[in-house]
C-alpha positions as a printed NumPy array, in Angstrom:
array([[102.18 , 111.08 ,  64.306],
       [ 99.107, 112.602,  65.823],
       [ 96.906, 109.408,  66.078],
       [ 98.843, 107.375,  68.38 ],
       [ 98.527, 110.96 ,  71.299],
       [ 95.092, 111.572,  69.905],
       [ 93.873, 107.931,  70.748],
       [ 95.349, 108.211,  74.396],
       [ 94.448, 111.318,  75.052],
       [ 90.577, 110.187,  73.742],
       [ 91.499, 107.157,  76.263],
       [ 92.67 , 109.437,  79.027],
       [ 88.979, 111.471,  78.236],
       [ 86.608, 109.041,  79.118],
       [ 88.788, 107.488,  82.325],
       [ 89.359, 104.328,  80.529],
       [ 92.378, 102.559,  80.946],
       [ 94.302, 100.315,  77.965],
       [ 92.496,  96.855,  79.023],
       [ 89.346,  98.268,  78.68 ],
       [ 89.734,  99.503,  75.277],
       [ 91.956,  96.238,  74.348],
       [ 89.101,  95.003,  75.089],
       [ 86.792,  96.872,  72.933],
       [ 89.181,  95.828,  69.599],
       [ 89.874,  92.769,  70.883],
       [ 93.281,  92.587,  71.035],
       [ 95.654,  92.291,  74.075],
       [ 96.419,  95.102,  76.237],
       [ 99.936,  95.091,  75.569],
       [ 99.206,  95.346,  71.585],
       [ 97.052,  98.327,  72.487],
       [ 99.826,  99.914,  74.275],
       [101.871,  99.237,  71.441],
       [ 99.349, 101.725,  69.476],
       [ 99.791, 104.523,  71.885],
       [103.188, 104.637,  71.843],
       [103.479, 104.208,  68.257],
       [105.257, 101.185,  68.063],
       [102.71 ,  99.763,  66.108],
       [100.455, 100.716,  62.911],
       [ 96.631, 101.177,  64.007],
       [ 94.981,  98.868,  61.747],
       [ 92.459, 101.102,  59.748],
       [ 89.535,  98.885,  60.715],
       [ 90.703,  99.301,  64.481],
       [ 90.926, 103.802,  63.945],
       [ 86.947, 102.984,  62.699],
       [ 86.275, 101.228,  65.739],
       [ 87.635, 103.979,  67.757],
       [ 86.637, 106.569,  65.957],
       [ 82.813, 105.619,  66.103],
       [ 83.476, 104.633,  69.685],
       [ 84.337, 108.182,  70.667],
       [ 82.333, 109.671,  68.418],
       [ 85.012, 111.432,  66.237],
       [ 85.824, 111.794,  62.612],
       [ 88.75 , 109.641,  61.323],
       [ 90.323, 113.178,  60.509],
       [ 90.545, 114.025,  64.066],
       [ 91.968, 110.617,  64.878],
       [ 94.567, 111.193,  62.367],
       [ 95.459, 114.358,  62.839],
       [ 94.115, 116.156,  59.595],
       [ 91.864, 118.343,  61.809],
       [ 91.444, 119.807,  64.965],
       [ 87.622, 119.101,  64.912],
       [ 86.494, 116.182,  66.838],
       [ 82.615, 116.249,  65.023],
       [ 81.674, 114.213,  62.486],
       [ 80.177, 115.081,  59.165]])
């Protein structure tokens, strides 16, 4: 699935590393990394929280569209 590259390479972006953003959903590090590697559903209120944080459309986050922008 695209989200779980999308969100680390969003991560990755802005030189954050998994605490930080842990941090920003908070949840442990190690369920973030669970996230990234796809081991684990993103909770849909969690892909909001990112998505708003990066300032990208749930689309992008999910891999519908290549677009990053919001509508």
């Amino acid at each position: 699935m695209y989200c779980y590259s999308r969100i680390k390479d969003l991560r990755e972006d802005k030189d954050l590393v998994q605490k930080e953003v842990a941090e920003i959903l908070n949840i442990t590090t190690q369920q973030y990394s669970l996230y990234e590697r796809g081991d684990r559903e993103i909770p849909f209120h969690h892909a909001i929280t990112l998505a708003n944080f990066y300032h990208v459309s749930l689309d992008y986050i999910a891999g519908l569209t290549n677009n990053k922008k919001r509508n």
